Amino acid sequence: MEFQAIGRQSAHEAIVEQIERAVDDGRLRPGDRLPSERRLMEQFGVSRPTVREAMRVLQATGVVAAHPGDPRGPEILAYSPAVFEKSLTRLAGVDTMSRVEILQFRIVIEANGSLLAAHNRTDDDLRDIRAAHRELRAAADRADGGFGAAADSFQAAIRRASHNQLVAVTGGVLAGVVRTLIDRRLADEPDVRRRLRASEGYATAVLDAIADRDGRAAAREVTLGIRAYYAGHLDPDERNQLALLAEGT
């Protein structure tokens, strides 16, 4: 594998870009080895610290693995959902991400995940969803602060039933981000028990739709449930943005 010499400005970023491009287009495959550190210095025309900084970035993003004392070059790694999850977690946590953007993305993931679950779920999946729903109902009745965790478990069971890894990973990341919004919503709610029971009602409708293998109904109930839960916490423009997604279900 030969690389092109680069300029001095942002040198380590240019190295990262070339190696990532080689992985994307298949010139480097999982299990392949990069050249030695000295050879990389020669090919890129940069110093040892620059090469090492580039390797640190590539290791942090899961592109390569380097083992101390190994005379061979860094190894190209296979794609892992864990890498995607790590990157998505950082993205979802940035300050520029608005709450309506997060809720829109949650509707996209959770509604379509429920649709897939309705079509792909097994009997074992349905048993897991029912068990999580029982916990959700109990948490709604108690109104003791455990509803958020129970809702996460219910939604996670549905995502697993979708049998789509990306739905499971992205939905899991969103659950952590949305938990803050859930806690804030309940803190502003004058009748918490009524709010929780209303949310549990939507969850029951989702469960029934999945049991009936009615994907469109499951997606619709998820969308309506999210909109109803946050309606009093959003301004009119934000509510309109969520309504756009509801029109497509």
Short mmCIF file of N, CA and C in Angstrom, two decimals, residues 39-182:
data_model
loop_
_atom_site.label_atom_id
_atom_site.label_comp_id
_atom_site.label_asym_id
_atom_site.label_seq_id
_atom_site.Cartn_x
_atom_site.Cartn_y
_atom_site.Cartn_z
N ARG A 39 8.21 3.56 7.66
CA ARG A 39 7.79 3.58 6.26
C ARG A 39 6.68 4.62 6.04
N LEU A 40 5.77 4.74 7.00
CA LEU A 40 4.72 5.76 6.89
C LEU A 40 5.32 7.16 6.90
N MET A 41 6.34 7.37 7.73
CA MET A 41 7.02 8.67 7.76
C MET A 41 7.59 8.99 6.38
N GLU A 42 8.19 7.98 5.75
CA GLU A 42 8.79 8.20 4.43
C GLU A 42 7.73 8.48 3.38
N GLN A 43 6.66 7.68 3.38
CA GLN A 43 5.63 7.83 2.35
C GLN A 43 4.90 9.17 2.47
N PHE A 44 4.56 9.55 3.69
CA PHE A 44 3.81 10.78 3.88
C PHE A 44 4.71 12.02 3.93
N GLY A 45 6.01 11.80 4.16
CA GLY A 45 6.93 12.92 4.25
C GLY A 45 6.73 13.75 5.50
N VAL A 46 6.47 13.07 6.63
CA VAL A 46 6.19 13.78 7.89
C VAL A 46 7.06 13.20 9.00
N SER A 47 6.97 13.81 10.17
CA SER A 47 7.75 13.38 11.32
C SER A 47 7.07 12.23 12.06
N ARG A 48 7.83 11.60 12.95
CA ARG A 48 7.28 10.51 13.76
C ARG A 48 6.10 10.97 14.62
N PRO A 49 6.17 12.12 15.32
CA PRO A 49 5.01 12.56 16.12
C PRO A 49 3.73 12.74 15.29
N THR A 50 3.89 13.18 14.04
CA THR A 50 2.71 13.36 13.19
C THR A 50 2.07 12.02 12.86
N VAL A 51 2.89 11.04 12.52
CA VAL A 51 2.37 9.70 12.25
C VAL A 51 1.69 9.13 13.49
N ARG A 52 2.31 9.30 14.63
CA ARG A 52 1.74 8.76 15.87
C ARG A 52 0.41 9.42 16.23
N GLU A 53 0.32 10.72 15.98
CA GLU A 53 -0.95 11.41 16.23
C GLU A 53 -2.04 10.88 15.31
N ALA A 54 -1.71 10.64 14.06
CA ALA A 54 -2.69 10.08 13.11
C ALA A 54 -3.14 8.70 13.56
N MET A 55 -2.19 7.88 14.04
CA MET A 55 -2.55 6.54 14.50
C MET A 55 -3.43 6.60 15.74
N ARG A 56 -3.19 7.57 16.61
CA ARG A 56 -4.04 7.72 17.79
C ARG A 56 -5.49 8.03 17.38
N VAL A 57 -5.64 8.91 16.39
CA VAL A 57 -6.97 9.24 15.91
C VAL A 57 -7.64 8.01 15.30
N LEU A 58 -6.92 7.28 14.49
CA LEU A 58 -7.48 6.10 13.82
C LEU A 58 -7.84 5.00 14.82
N GLN A 59 -7.05 4.88 15.88
CA GLN A 59 -7.39 3.91 16.93
C GLN A 59 -8.64 4.35 17.68
N ALA A 60 -8.73 5.64 17.97
CA ALA A 60 -9.88 6.16 18.73
C ALA A 60 -11.18 5.98 17.97
N THR A 61 -11.12 6.03 16.64
CA THR A 61 -12.32 5.87 15.83
C THR A 61 -12.54 4.43 15.38
N GLY A 62 -11.69 3.51 15.85
CA GLY A 62 -11.89 2.09 15.56
C GLY A 62 -11.48 1.64 14.19
N VAL A 63 -10.66 2.44 13.50
CA VAL A 63 -10.21 2.06 12.16
C VAL A 63 -9.05 1.08 12.23
N VAL A 64 -8.13 1.30 13.17
CA VAL A 64 -6.96 0.44 13.28
C VAL A 64 -6.76 0.03 14.73
N ALA A 65 -5.96 -1.02 14.90
CA ALA A 65 -5.50 -1.44 16.22
C ALA A 65 -4.00 -1.58 16.15
N ALA A 66 -3.30 -1.02 17.13
CA ALA A 66 -1.84 -1.12 17.19
C ALA A 66 -1.48 -1.73 18.53
N HIS A 67 -0.58 -2.69 18.50
CA HIS A 67 -0.19 -3.40 19.71
C HIS A 67 1.27 -3.09 20.03
N PRO A 68 1.55 -2.56 21.23
CA PRO A 68 2.93 -2.24 21.61
C PRO A 68 3.85 -3.46 21.45
N GLY A 69 4.99 -3.23 20.85
CA GLY A 69 5.96 -4.31 20.68
C GLY A 69 5.75 -5.15 19.44
N ASP A 70 4.65 -4.96 18.74
CA ASP A 70 4.39 -5.72 17.52
C ASP A 70 5.20 -5.10 16.39
N PRO A 71 6.10 -5.88 15.77
CA PRO A 71 6.94 -5.31 14.71
C PRO A 71 6.16 -4.99 13.44
N ARG A 72 4.98 -5.58 13.31
CA ARG A 72 4.17 -5.30 12.13
C ARG A 72 3.44 -3.97 12.32
N GLY A 73 2.93 -3.42 11.24
CA GLY A 73 2.21 -2.15 11.31
C GLY A 73 0.83 -2.31 11.91
N PRO A 74 0.13 -1.20 12.18
CA PRO A 74 -1.22 -1.26 12.73
C PRO A 74 -2.15 -2.08 11.84
N GLU A 75 -3.08 -2.77 12.47
CA GLU A 75 -4.00 -3.65 11.75
C GLU A 75 -5.31 -2.92 11.46
N ILE A 76 -5.81 -3.08 10.25
CA ILE A 76 -7.11 -2.53 9.88
C ILE A 76 -8.19 -3.40 10.51
N LEU A 77 -9.14 -2.75 11.19
CA LEU A 77 -10.19 -3.47 11.90
C LEU A 77 -11.47 -3.55 11.06
N ALA A 78 -12.25 -4.59 11.33
CA ALA A 78 -13.57 -4.69 10.72
C ALA A 78 -14.50 -3.67 11.39
N TYR A 79 -15.51 -3.24 10.64
CA TYR A 79 -16.47 -2.29 11.20
C TYR A 79 -17.17 -2.92 12.40
N SER A 80 -17.37 -2.14 13.44
CA SER A 80 -18.08 -2.60 14.64
C SER A 80 -19.21 -1.64 14.97
N PRO A 81 -20.40 -2.16 15.29
CA PRO A 81 -21.48 -1.26 15.72
C PRO A 81 -21.10 -0.42 16.92
N ALA A 82 -20.18 -0.93 17.75
CA ALA A 82 -19.76 -0.17 18.93
C ALA A 82 -19.10 1.14 18.54
N VAL A 83 -18.38 1.13 17.42
CA VAL A 83 -17.72 2.36 16.95
C VAL A 83 -18.78 3.37 16.53
N PHE A 84 -19.78 2.90 15.80
CA PHE A 84 -20.87 3.78 15.38
C PHE A 84 -21.61 4.34 16.60
N GLU A 85 -21.84 3.49 17.58
CA GLU A 85 -22.53 3.93 18.79
C GLU A 85 -21.75 5.03 19.51
N LYS A 86 -20.45 4.86 19.58
CA LYS A 86 -19.61 5.86 20.25
C LYS A 86 -19.68 7.20 19.52
N SER A 87 -19.60 7.15 18.20
CA SER A 87 -19.65 8.39 17.42
C SER A 87 -21.02 9.05 17.53
N LEU A 88 -22.07 8.26 17.48
CA LEU A 88 -23.41 8.80 17.57
C LEU A 88 -23.68 9.41 18.93
N THR A 89 -23.13 8.81 19.97
CA THR A 89 -23.30 9.35 21.32
C THR A 89 -22.69 10.74 21.41
N ARG A 90 -21.52 10.91 20.83
CA ARG A 90 -20.88 12.23 20.84
C ARG A 90 -21.72 13.23 20.05
N LEU A 91 -22.22 12.80 18.89
CA LEU A 91 -23.01 13.70 18.04
C LEU A 91 -24.30 14.13 18.75
N ALA A 92 -24.99 13.18 19.36
CA ALA A 92 -26.27 13.48 20.01
C ALA A 92 -26.10 14.40 21.21
N GLY A 93 -24.90 14.44 21.76
CA GLY A 93 -24.67 15.24 22.96
C GLY A 93 -24.17 16.64 22.69
N VAL A 94 -23.98 17.01 21.42
CA VAL A 94 -23.43 18.34 21.14
C VAL A 94 -24.46 19.42 21.45
N ASP A 95 -23.97 20.58 21.84
CA ASP A 95 -24.85 21.66 22.29
C ASP A 95 -25.71 22.21 21.15
N THR A 96 -25.27 22.06 19.92
CA THR A 96 -26.03 22.63 18.80
C THR A 96 -27.24 21.79 18.42
N MET A 97 -27.38 20.61 19.01
CA MET A 97 -28.51 19.73 18.69
C MET A 97 -29.74 20.19 19.47
N SER A 98 -30.78 20.62 18.77
CA SER A 98 -31.98 21.11 19.43
C SER A 98 -32.84 19.95 19.91
N ARG A 99 -33.73 20.24 20.85
CA ARG A 99 -34.59 19.19 21.37
C ARG A 99 -35.55 18.68 20.31
N VAL A 100 -36.02 19.56 19.41
CA VAL A 100 -36.94 19.09 18.40
C VAL A 100 -36.22 18.19 17.39
N GLU A 101 -34.95 18.46 17.11
CA GLU A 101 -34.18 17.57 16.23
C GLU A 101 -34.05 16.19 16.85
N ILE A 102 -33.77 16.16 18.15
CA ILE A 102 -33.64 14.88 18.84
C ILE A 102 -34.96 14.12 18.82
N LEU A 103 -36.06 14.82 19.08
CA LEU A 103 -37.36 14.17 19.09
C LEU A 103 -37.77 13.72 17.69
N GLN A 104 -37.45 14.51 16.67
CA GLN A 104 -37.72 14.08 15.30
C GLN A 104 -36.98 12.79 14.98
N PHE A 105 -35.70 12.76 15.34
CA PHE A 105 -34.91 11.56 15.06
C PHE A 105 -35.44 10.38 15.86
N ARG A 106 -35.89 10.65 17.09
CA ARG A 106 -36.44 9.56 17.90
C ARG A 106 -37.69 8.98 17.23
N ILE A 107 -38.55 9.84 16.70
CA ILE A 107 -39.74 9.35 16.01
C ILE A 107 -39.34 8.50 14.80
N VAL A 108 -38.37 9.00 14.03
CA VAL A 108 -37.92 8.25 12.85
C VAL A 108 -37.44 6.85 13.25
N ILE A 109 -36.62 6.78 14.30
CA ILE A 109 -36.05 5.49 14.70
C ILE A 109 -37.07 4.61 15.40
N GLU A 110 -37.77 5.16 16.40
CA GLU A 110 -38.68 4.34 17.20
C GLU A 110 -39.91 3.91 16.41
N ALA A 111 -40.46 4.81 15.60
CA ALA A 111 -41.65 4.45 14.83
C ALA A 111 -41.32 3.36 13.81
N ASN A 112 -40.24 3.56 13.09
CA ASN A 112 -39.88 2.55 12.08
C ASN A 112 -39.34 1.27 12.72
N GLY A 113 -38.71 1.41 13.89
CA GLY A 113 -38.31 0.21 14.61
C GLY A 113 -39.51 -0.61 15.04
N SER A 114 -40.59 0.07 15.46
CA SER A 114 -41.81 -0.63 15.83
C SER A 114 -42.46 -1.30 14.62
N LEU A 115 -42.40 -0.60 13.49
CA LEU A 115 -42.94 -1.20 12.25
C LEU A 115 -42.19 -2.49 11.91
N LEU A 116 -40.87 -2.42 11.99
CA LEU A 116 -40.08 -3.63 11.71
C LEU A 116 -40.35 -4.73 12.73
N ALA A 117 -40.49 -4.33 14.00
CA ALA A 117 -40.75 -5.31 15.05
C ALA A 117 -42.06 -6.05 14.79
N ALA A 118 -43.07 -5.32 14.32
CA ALA A 118 -44.36 -5.94 14.04
C ALA A 118 -44.23 -7.02 12.97
N HIS A 119 -43.34 -6.82 12.02
CA HIS A 119 -43.18 -7.77 10.93
C HIS A 119 -42.15 -8.86 11.24
N ASN A 120 -41.12 -8.52 12.02
CA ASN A 120 -39.99 -9.44 12.21
C ASN A 120 -39.98 -10.15 13.56
N ARG A 121 -40.82 -9.74 14.49
CA ARG A 121 -40.73 -10.27 15.85
C ARG A 121 -41.03 -11.77 15.87
N THR A 122 -40.35 -12.45 16.77
CA THR A 122 -40.61 -13.87 17.04
C THR A 122 -41.51 -13.97 18.27
N ASP A 123 -41.95 -15.18 18.58
CA ASP A 123 -42.75 -15.39 19.79
C ASP A 123 -41.95 -15.02 21.04
N ASP A 124 -40.65 -15.34 21.03
CA ASP A 124 -39.80 -14.97 22.17
C ASP A 124 -39.70 -13.46 22.29
N ASP A 125 -39.56 -12.77 21.16
CA ASP A 125 -39.51 -11.31 21.18
C ASP A 125 -40.79 -10.74 21.80
N LEU A 126 -41.93 -11.28 21.39
CA LEU A 126 -43.21 -10.78 21.89
C LEU A 126 -43.33 -11.00 23.40
N ARG A 127 -42.82 -12.13 23.88
CA ARG A 127 -42.85 -12.37 25.32
C ARG A 127 -42.00 -11.34 26.06
N ASP A 128 -40.85 -11.00 25.48
CA ASP A 128 -39.98 -9.99 26.11
C ASP A 128 -40.66 -8.62 26.13
N ILE A 129 -41.34 -8.28 25.04
CA ILE A 129 -42.03 -6.99 24.97
C ILE A 129 -43.17 -6.95 25.99
N ARG A 130 -43.89 -8.04 26.09
CA ARG A 130 -44.99 -8.10 27.06
C ARG A 130 -44.47 -7.96 28.49
N ALA A 131 -43.36 -8.63 28.78
CA ALA A 131 -42.78 -8.56 30.13
C ALA A 131 -42.34 -7.13 30.44
N ALA A 132 -41.72 -6.46 29.47
CA ALA A 132 -41.30 -5.07 29.67
C ALA A 132 -42.51 -4.15 29.83
N HIS A 133 -43.59 -4.47 29.12
CA HIS A 133 -44.80 -3.67 29.24
C HIS A 133 -45.42 -3.81 30.63
N ARG A 134 -45.38 -4.99 31.20
CA ARG A 134 -45.90 -5.16 32.56
C ARG A 134 -45.13 -4.29 33.55
N GLU A 135 -43.81 -4.23 33.38
CA GLU A 135 -43.00 -3.36 34.24
C GLU A 135 -43.35 -1.88 34.02
N LEU A 136 -43.60 -1.54 32.78
CA LEU A 136 -43.96 -0.16 32.46
C LEU A 136 -45.29 0.21 33.12
N ARG A 137 -46.25 -0.69 33.04
CA ARG A 137 -47.56 -0.43 33.65
C ARG A 137 -47.43 -0.29 35.16
N ALA A 138 -46.62 -1.15 35.78
CA ALA A 138 -46.43 -1.07 37.22
C ALA A 138 -45.76 0.24 37.61
N ALA A 139 -44.80 0.69 36.80
CA ALA A 139 -44.11 1.95 37.09
C ALA A 139 -45.07 3.13 36.96
N ALA A 140 -45.96 3.07 35.98
CA ALA A 140 -46.94 4.14 35.81
C ALA A 140 -47.88 4.21 37.01
N ASP A 141 -48.26 3.06 37.55
CA ASP A 141 -49.14 3.04 38.71
C ASP A 141 -48.44 3.57 39.96
N ARG A 142 -47.14 3.25 40.08
CA ARG A 142 -46.41 3.68 41.28
C ARG A 142 -46.08 5.16 41.24
N ALA A 143 -45.75 5.67 40.04
CA ALA A 143 -45.35 7.08 39.87
C ALA A 143 -44.26 7.47 40.87
N ASP A 144 -43.28 6.58 41.01
CA ASP A 144 -42.22 6.81 42.00
C ASP A 144 -40.88 7.16 41.38
N GLY A 145 -40.88 7.55 40.12
CA GLY A 145 -39.63 7.94 39.47
C GLY A 145 -38.99 6.84 38.64
N GLY A 146 -39.60 5.66 38.59
CA GLY A 146 -39.01 4.57 37.82
C GLY A 146 -39.56 4.42 36.43
N PHE A 147 -40.43 5.36 36.01
CA PHE A 147 -41.08 5.22 34.70
C PHE A 147 -40.08 5.33 33.56
N GLY A 148 -39.12 6.25 33.66
CA GLY A 148 -38.16 6.45 32.57
C GLY A 148 -37.38 5.19 32.26
N ALA A 149 -36.89 4.51 33.31
CA ALA A 149 -36.12 3.28 33.10
C ALA A 149 -37.01 2.19 32.52
N ALA A 150 -38.26 2.11 32.99
CA ALA A 150 -39.18 1.10 32.46
C ALA A 150 -39.51 1.37 31.00
N ALA A 151 -39.66 2.65 30.64
CA ALA A 151 -39.91 3.01 29.24
C ALA A 151 -38.72 2.64 28.37
N ASP A 152 -37.51 2.88 28.88
CA ASP A 152 -36.31 2.49 28.13
C ASP A 152 -36.30 0.99 27.86
N SER A 153 -36.64 0.20 28.87
CA SER A 153 -36.63 -1.26 28.72
C SER A 153 -37.68 -1.72 27.70
N PHE A 154 -38.84 -1.10 27.75
CA PHE A 154 -39.91 -1.44 26.80
C PHE A 154 -39.48 -1.12 25.37
N GLN A 155 -38.93 0.07 25.17
CA GLN A 155 -38.50 0.46 23.84
C GLN A 155 -37.32 -0.40 23.36
N ALA A 156 -36.42 -0.76 24.28
CA ALA A 156 -35.28 -1.60 23.90
C ALA A 156 -35.75 -2.98 23.44
N ALA A 157 -36.77 -3.52 24.10
CA ALA A 157 -37.31 -4.83 23.70
C ALA A 157 -37.89 -4.75 22.29
N ILE A 158 -38.55 -3.64 21.98
CA ILE A 158 -39.10 -3.47 20.63
C ILE A 158 -37.98 -3.33 19.61
N ARG A 159 -36.95 -2.56 19.96
CA ARG A 159 -35.83 -2.40 19.01
C ARG A 159 -35.15 -3.74 18.73
N ARG A 160 -34.99 -4.56 19.77
CA ARG A 160 -34.39 -5.89 19.54
C ARG A 160 -35.27 -6.72 18.62
N ALA A 161 -36.57 -6.58 18.78
CA ALA A 161 -37.50 -7.35 17.95
C ALA A 161 -37.50 -6.89 16.50
N SER A 162 -36.97 -5.70 16.24
CA SER A 162 -36.87 -5.24 14.84
C SER A 162 -35.85 -6.06 14.07
N HIS A 163 -34.91 -6.65 14.79
CA HIS A 163 -33.82 -7.44 14.19
C HIS A 163 -33.02 -6.60 13.19
N ASN A 164 -32.81 -5.34 13.56
CA ASN A 164 -31.97 -4.43 12.77
C ASN A 164 -30.96 -3.82 13.73
N GLN A 165 -29.69 -4.09 13.51
CA GLN A 165 -28.65 -3.63 14.44
C GLN A 165 -28.60 -2.11 14.54
N LEU A 166 -28.77 -1.42 13.42
CA LEU A 166 -28.68 0.03 13.45
C LEU A 166 -29.84 0.65 14.21
N VAL A 167 -31.02 0.08 14.08
CA VAL A 167 -32.15 0.55 14.88
C VAL A 167 -31.85 0.37 16.36
N ALA A 168 -31.29 -0.80 16.71
CA ALA A 168 -30.99 -1.06 18.12
C ALA A 168 -29.93 -0.11 18.66
N VAL A 169 -28.89 0.14 17.89
CA VAL A 169 -27.80 1.00 18.36
C VAL A 169 -28.24 2.45 18.45
N THR A 170 -28.84 2.98 17.38
CA THR A 170 -29.24 4.38 17.40
C THR A 170 -30.33 4.64 18.43
N GLY A 171 -31.26 3.72 18.54
CA GLY A 171 -32.32 3.89 19.53
C GLY A 171 -31.78 3.86 20.94
N GLY A 172 -30.79 3.01 21.20
CA GLY A 172 -30.19 2.95 22.53
C GLY A 172 -29.48 4.24 22.89
N VAL A 173 -28.78 4.83 21.93
CA VAL A 173 -28.11 6.11 22.17
C VAL A 173 -29.14 7.20 22.44
N LEU A 174 -30.19 7.24 21.64
CA LEU A 174 -31.22 8.25 21.81
C LEU A 174 -31.92 8.14 23.16
N ALA A 175 -32.08 6.91 23.63
CA ALA A 175 -32.75 6.71 24.92
C ALA A 175 -32.03 7.46 26.03
N GLY A 176 -30.69 7.43 25.98
CA GLY A 176 -29.93 8.13 27.00
C GLY A 176 -30.07 9.63 26.90
N VAL A 177 -30.10 10.14 25.67
CA VAL A 177 -30.23 11.58 25.47
C VAL A 177 -31.63 12.05 25.86
N VAL A 178 -32.64 11.27 25.46
CA VAL A 178 -34.02 11.67 25.70
C VAL A 178 -34.39 11.57 27.17
N ARG A 179 -33.65 10.75 27.93
CA ARG A 179 -33.98 10.61 29.35
C ARG A 179 -34.01 11.98 30.05
N THR A 180 -33.10 12.85 29.69
CA THR A 180 -33.08 14.19 30.28
C THR A 180 -34.37 14.94 29.97
N LEU A 181 -34.84 14.82 28.72
CA LEU A 181 -36.09 15.47 28.35
C LEU A 181 -37.27 14.87 29.11
N ILE A 182 -37.24 13.56 29.31
CA ILE A 182 -38.32 12.90 30.05
C ILE A 182 -38.36 13.42 31.48
#
